CSV table of N, CA and C in Angstrom, one decimal:
chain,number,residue,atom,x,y,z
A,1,UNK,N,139.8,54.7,-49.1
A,1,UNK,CA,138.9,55.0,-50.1
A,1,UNK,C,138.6,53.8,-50.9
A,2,UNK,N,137.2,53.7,-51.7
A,2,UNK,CA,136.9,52.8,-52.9
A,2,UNK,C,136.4,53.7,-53.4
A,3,UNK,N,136.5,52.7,-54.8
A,3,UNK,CA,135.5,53.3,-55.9
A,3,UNK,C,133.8,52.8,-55.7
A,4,UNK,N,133.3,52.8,-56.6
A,4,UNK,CA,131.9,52.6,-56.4
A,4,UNK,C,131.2,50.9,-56.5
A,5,UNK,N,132.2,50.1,-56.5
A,5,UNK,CA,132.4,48.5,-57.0
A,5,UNK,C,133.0,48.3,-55.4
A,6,UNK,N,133.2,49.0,-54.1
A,6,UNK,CA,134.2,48.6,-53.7
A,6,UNK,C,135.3,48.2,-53.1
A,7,UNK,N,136.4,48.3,-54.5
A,7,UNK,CA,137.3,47.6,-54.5
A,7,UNK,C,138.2,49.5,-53.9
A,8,UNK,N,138.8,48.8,-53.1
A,8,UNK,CA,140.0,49.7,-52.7
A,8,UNK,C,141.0,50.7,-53.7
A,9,UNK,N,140.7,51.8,-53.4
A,9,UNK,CA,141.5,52.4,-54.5
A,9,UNK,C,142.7,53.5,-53.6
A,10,UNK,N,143.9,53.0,-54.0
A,10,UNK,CA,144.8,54.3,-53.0
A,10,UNK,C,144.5,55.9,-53.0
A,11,UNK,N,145.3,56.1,-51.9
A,11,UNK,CA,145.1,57.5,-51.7
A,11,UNK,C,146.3,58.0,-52.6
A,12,UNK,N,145.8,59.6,-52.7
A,12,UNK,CA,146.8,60.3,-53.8
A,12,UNK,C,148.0,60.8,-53.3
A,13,UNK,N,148.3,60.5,-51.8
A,13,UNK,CA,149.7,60.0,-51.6
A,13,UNK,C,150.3,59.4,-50.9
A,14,UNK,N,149.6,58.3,-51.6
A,14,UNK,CA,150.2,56.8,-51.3
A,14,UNK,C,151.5,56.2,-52.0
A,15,UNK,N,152.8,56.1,-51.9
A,15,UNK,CA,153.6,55.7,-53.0
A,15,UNK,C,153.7,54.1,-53.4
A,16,UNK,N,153.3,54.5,-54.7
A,16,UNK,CA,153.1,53.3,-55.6
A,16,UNK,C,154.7,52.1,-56.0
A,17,UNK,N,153.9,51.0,-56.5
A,17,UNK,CA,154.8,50.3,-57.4
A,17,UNK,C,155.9,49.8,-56.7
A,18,UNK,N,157.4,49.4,-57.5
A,18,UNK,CA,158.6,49.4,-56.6
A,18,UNK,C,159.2,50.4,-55.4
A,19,UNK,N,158.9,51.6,-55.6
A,19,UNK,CA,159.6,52.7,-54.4
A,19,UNK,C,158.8,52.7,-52.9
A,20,UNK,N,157.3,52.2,-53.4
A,20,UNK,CA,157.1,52.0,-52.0
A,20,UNK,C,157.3,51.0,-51.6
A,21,UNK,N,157.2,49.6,-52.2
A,21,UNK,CA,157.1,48.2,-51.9
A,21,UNK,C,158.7,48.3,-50.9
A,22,UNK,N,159.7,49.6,-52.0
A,22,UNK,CA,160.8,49.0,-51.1
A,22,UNK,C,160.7,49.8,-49.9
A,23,UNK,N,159.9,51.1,-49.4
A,23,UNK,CA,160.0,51.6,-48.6
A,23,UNK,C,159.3,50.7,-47.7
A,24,UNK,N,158.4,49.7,-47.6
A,24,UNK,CA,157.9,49.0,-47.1
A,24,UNK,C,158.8,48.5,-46.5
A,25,UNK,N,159.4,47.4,-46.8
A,25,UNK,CA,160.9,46.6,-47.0
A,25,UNK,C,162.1,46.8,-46.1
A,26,UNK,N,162.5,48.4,-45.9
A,26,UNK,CA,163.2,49.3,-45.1
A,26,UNK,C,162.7,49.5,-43.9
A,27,UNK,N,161.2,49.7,-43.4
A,27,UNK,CA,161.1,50.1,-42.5
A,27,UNK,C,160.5,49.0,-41.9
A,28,UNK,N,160.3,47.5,-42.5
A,28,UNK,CA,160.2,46.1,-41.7
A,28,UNK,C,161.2,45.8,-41.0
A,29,UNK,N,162.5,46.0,-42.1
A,29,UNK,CA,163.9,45.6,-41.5
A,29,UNK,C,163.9,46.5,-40.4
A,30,UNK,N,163.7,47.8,-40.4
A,30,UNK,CA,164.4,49.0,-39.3
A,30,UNK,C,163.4,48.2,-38.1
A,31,UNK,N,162.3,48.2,-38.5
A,31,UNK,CA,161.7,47.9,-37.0
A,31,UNK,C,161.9,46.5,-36.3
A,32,UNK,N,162.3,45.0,-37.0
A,32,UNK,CA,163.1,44.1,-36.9
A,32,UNK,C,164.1,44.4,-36.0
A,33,UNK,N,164.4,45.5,-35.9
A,33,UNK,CA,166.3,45.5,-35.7
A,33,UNK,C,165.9,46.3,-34.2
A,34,UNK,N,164.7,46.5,-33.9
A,34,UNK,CA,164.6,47.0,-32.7
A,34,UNK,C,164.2,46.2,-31.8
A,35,UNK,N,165.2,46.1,-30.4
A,35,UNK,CA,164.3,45.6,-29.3
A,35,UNK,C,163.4,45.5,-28.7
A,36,UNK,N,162.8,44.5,-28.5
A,36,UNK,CA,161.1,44.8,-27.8
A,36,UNK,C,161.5,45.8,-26.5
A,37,UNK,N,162.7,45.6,-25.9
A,37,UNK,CA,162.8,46.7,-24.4
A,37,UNK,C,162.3,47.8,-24.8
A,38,UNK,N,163.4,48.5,-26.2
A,38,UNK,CA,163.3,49.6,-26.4
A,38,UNK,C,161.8,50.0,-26.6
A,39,UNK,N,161.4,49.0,-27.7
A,39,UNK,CA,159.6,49.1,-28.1
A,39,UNK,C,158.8,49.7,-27.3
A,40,UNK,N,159.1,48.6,-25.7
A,40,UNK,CA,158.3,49.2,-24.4
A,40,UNK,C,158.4,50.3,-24.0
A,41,UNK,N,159.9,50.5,-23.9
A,41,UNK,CA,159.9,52.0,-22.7
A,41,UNK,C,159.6,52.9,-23.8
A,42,UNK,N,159.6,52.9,-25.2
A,42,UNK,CA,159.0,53.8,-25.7
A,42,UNK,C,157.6,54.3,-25.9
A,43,UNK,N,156.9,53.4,-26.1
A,43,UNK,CA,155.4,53.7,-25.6
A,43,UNK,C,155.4,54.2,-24.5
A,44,UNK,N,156.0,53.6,-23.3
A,44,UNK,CA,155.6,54.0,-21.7
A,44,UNK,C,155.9,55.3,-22.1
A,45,UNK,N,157.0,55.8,-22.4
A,45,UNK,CA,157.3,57.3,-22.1
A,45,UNK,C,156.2,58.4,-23.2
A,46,UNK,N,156.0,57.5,-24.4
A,46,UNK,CA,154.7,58.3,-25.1
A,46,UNK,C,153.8,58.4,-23.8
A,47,UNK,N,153.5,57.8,-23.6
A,47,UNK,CA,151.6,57.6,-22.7
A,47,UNK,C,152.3,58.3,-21.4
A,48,UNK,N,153.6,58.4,-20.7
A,48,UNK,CA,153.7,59.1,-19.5
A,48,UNK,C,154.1,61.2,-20.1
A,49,UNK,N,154.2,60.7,-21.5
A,49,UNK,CA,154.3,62.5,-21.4
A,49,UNK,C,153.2,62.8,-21.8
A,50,UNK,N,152.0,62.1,-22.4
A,50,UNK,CA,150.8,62.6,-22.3
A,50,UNK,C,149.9,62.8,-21.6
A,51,UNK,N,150.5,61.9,-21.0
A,51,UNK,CA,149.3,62.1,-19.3
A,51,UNK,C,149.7,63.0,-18.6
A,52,UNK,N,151.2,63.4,-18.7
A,52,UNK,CA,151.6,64.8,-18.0
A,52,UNK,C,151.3,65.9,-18.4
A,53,UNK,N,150.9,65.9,-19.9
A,53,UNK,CA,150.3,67.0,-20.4
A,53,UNK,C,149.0,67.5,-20.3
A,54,UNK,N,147.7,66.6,-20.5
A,54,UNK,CA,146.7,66.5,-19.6
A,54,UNK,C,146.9,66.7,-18.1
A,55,UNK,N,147.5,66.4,-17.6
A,55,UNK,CA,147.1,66.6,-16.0
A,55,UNK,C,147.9,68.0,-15.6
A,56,UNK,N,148.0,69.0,-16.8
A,56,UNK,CA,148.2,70.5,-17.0
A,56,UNK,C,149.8,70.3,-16.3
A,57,UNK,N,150.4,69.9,-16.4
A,57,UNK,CA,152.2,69.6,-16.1
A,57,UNK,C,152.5,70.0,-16.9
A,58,UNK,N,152.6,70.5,-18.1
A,58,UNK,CA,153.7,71.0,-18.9
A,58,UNK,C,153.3,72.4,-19.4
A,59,UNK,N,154.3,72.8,-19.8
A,59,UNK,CA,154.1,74.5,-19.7
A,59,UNK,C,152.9,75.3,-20.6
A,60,UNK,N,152.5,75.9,-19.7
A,60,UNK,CA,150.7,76.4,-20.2
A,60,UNK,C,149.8,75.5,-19.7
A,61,UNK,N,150.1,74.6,-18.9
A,61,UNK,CA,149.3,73.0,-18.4
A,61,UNK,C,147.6,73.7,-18.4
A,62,UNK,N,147.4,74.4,-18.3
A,62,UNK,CA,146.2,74.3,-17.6
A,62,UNK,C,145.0,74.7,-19.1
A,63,UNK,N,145.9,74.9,-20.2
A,63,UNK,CA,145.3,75.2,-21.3
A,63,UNK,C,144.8,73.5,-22.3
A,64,UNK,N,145.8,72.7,-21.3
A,64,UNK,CA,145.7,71.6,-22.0
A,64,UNK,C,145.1,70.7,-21.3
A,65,UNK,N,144.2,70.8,-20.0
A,65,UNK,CA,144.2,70.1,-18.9
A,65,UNK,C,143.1,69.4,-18.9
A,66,UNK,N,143.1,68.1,-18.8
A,66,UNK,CA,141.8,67.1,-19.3
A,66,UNK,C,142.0,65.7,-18.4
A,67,UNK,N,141.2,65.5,-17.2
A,67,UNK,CA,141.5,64.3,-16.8
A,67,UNK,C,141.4,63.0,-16.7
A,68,UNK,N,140.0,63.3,-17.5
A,68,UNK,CA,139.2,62.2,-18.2
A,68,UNK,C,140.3,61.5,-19.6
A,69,UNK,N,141.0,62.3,-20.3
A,69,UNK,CA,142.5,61.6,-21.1
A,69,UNK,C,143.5,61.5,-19.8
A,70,UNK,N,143.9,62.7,-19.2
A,70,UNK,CA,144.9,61.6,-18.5
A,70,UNK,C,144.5,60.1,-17.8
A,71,UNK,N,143.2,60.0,-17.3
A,71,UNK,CA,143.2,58.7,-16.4
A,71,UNK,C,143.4,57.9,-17.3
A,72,UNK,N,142.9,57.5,-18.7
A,72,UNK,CA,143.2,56.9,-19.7
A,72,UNK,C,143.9,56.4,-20.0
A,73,UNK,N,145.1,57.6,-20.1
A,73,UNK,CA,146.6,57.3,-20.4
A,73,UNK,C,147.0,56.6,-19.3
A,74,UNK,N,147.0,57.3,-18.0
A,74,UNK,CA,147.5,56.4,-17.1
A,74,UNK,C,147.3,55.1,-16.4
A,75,UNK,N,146.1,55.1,-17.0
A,75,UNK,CA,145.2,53.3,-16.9
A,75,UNK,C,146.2,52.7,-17.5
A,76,UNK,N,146.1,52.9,-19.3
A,76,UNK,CA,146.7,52.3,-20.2
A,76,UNK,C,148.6,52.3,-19.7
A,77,UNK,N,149.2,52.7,-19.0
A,77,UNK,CA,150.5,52.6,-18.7
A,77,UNK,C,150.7,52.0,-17.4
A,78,UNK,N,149.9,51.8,-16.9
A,78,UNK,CA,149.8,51.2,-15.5
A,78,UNK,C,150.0,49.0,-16.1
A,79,UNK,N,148.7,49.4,-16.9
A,79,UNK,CA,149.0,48.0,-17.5
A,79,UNK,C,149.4,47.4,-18.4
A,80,UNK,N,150.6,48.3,-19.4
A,80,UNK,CA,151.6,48.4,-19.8
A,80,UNK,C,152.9,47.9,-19.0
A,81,UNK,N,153.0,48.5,-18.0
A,81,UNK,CA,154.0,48.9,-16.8
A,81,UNK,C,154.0,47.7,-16.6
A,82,UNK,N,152.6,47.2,-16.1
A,82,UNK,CA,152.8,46.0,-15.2
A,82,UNK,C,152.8,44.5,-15.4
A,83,UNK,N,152.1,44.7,-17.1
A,83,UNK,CA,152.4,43.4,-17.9
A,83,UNK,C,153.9,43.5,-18.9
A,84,UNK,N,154.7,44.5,-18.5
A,84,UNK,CA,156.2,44.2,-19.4
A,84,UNK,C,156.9,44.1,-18.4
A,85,UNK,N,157.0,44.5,-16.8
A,85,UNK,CA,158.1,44.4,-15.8
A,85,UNK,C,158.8,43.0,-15.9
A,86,UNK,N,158.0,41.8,-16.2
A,86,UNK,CA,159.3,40.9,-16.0
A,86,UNK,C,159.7,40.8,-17.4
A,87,UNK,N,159.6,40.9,-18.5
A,87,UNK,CA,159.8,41.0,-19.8
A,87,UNK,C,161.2,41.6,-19.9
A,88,UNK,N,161.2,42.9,-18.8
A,88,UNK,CA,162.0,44.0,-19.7
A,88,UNK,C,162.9,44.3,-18.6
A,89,UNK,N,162.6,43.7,-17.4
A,89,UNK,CA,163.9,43.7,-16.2
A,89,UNK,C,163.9,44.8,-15.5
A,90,UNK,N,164.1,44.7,-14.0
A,90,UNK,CA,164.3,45.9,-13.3
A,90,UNK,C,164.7,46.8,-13.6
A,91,UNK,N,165.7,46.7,-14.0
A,91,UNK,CA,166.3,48.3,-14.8
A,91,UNK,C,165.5,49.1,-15.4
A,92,UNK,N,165.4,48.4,-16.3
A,92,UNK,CA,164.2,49.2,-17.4
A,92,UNK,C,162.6,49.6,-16.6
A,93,UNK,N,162.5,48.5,-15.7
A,93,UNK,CA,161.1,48.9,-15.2
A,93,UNK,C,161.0,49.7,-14.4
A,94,UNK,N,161.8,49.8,-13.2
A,94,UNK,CA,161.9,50.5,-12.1
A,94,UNK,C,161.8,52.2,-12.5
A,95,UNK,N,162.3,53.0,-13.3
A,95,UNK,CA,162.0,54.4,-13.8
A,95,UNK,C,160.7,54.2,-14.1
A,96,UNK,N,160.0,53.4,-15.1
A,96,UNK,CA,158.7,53.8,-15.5
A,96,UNK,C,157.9,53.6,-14.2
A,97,UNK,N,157.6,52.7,-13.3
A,97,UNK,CA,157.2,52.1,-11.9
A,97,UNK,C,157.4,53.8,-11.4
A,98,UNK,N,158.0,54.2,-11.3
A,98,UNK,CA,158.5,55.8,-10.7
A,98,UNK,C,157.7,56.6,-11.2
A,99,UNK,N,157.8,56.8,-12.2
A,99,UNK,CA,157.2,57.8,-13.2
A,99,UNK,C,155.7,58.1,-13.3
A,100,UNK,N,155.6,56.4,-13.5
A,100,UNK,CA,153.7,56.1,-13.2
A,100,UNK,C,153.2,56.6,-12.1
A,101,UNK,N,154.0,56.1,-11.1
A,101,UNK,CA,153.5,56.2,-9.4
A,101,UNK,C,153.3,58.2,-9.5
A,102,UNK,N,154.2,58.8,-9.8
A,102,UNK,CA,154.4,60.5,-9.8
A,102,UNK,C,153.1,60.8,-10.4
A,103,UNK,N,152.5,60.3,-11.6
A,103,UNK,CA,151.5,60.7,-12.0
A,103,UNK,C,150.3,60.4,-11.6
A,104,UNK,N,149.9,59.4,-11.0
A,104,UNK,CA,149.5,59.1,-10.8
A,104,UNK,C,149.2,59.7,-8.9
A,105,UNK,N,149.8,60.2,-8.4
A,105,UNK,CA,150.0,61.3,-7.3
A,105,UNK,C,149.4,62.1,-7.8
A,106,UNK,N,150.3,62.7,-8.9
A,106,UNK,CA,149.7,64.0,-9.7
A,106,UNK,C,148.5,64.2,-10.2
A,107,UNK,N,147.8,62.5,-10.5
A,107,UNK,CA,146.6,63.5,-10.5
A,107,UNK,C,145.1,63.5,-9.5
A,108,UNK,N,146.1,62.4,-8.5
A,108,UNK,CA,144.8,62.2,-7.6
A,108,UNK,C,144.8,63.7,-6.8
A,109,UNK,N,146.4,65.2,-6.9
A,109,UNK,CA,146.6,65.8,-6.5
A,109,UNK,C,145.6,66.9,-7.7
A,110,UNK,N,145.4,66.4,-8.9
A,110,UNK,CA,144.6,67.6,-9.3
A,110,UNK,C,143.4,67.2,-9.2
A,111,UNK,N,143.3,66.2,-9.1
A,111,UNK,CA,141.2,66.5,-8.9
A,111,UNK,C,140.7,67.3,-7.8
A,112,UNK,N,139.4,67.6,-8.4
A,112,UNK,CA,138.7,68.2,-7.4
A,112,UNK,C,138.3,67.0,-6.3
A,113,UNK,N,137.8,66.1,-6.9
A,113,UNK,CA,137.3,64.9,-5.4
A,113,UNK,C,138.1,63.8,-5.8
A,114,UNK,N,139.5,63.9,-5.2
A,114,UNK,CA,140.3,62.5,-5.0
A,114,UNK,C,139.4,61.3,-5.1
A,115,UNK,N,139.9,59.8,-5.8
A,115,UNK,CA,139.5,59.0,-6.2
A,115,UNK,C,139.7,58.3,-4.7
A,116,UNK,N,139.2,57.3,-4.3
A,116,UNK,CA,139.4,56.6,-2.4
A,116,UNK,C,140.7,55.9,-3.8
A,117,UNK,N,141.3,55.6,-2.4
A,117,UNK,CA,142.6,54.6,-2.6
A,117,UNK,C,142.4,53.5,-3.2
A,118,UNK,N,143.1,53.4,-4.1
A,118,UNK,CA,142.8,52.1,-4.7
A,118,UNK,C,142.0,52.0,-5.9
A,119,UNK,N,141.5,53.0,-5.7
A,119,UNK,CA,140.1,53.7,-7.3
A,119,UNK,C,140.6,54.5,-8.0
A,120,UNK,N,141.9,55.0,-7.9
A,120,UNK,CA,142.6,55.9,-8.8
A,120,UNK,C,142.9,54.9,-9.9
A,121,UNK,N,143.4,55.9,-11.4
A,121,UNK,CA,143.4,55.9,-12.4
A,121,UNK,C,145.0,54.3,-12.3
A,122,UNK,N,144.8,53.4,-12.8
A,122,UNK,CA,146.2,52.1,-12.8
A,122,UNK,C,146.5,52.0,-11.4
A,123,UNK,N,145.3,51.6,-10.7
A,123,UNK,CA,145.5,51.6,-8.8
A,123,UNK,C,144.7,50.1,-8.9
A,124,UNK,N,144.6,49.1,-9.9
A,124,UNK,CA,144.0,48.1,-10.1
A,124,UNK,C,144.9,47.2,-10.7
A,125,UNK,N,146.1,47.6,-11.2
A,125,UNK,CA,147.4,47.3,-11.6
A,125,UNK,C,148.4,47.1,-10.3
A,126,UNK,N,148.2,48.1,-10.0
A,126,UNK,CA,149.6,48.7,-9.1
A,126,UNK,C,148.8,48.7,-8.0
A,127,UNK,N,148.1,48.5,-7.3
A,127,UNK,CA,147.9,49.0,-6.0
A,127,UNK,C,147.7,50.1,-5.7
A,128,UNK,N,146.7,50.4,-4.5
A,128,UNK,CA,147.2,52.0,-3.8
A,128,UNK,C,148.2,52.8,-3.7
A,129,UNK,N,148.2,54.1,-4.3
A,129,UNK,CA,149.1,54.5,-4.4
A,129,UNK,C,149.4,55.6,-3.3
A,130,UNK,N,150.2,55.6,-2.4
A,130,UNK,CA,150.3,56.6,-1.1
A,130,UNK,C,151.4,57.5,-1.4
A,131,UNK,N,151.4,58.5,-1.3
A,131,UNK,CA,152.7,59.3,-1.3
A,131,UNK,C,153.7,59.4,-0.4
């Protein structure tokens, strides 16, 4: 929001003064103290349960089912996936590499006209994906 000059004026529940500065303060440190691994596979797993949810996978799927957001998500995780694998080590990559690849099945399995190989959703990342 501004006023009519403007200049930025907070929202009405924005916490002001010292209590937020220190809440500020708290949650720099908290996020500091986390590892970028963790950072990663937590996004991955955001963007892999939403693209499971779009591609009508989760219970009532088909109420929720949108493929044009899953390919999205799964673009966006594909090259996530593939630009943190050496960052974040086999371990950690190898599940999401799995998880991606499953959805990525999943949804060449729900379209109506399969994408050719290689044209699916993070298949420009990862390669053809064959089951």
């Amino acid at each position: 929001m501004s006023d009519d000059s403007g200049t930025p004026t907070p929202s009405p529940g924005a916490a002001g003064g010292a209590a937020g500065a220190a809440d500020f303060e708290t949650m720099t440190r908290d996020i500091a103290d986390v590892p970028a691994v963790e950072v990663i596979t937590t996004v991955a797993v955001h963007l892999m349960s939403s693209a499971a949810v779009n591609l009508g996978l989760a219970e009532g799927g088909e109420d929720h089912k949108d493929l044009d957001e899953a390919r999205k998500l799964i673009q966006a995780l594909a090259g996530l996936v593939t630009a943190a694998a050496t960052e974040i080590g086999s371990y950690h990559a190898a599940p999401l590499r799995d998880g991606l690849k499953s959805l990525q099945l999943a949804f060449r399995e729900a379209s109506a006209v399969p994408d050719e190989p290689g044209q699916g959703p993070g298949e420009k990342f990862t390669g053809p994906v064959i089951g």
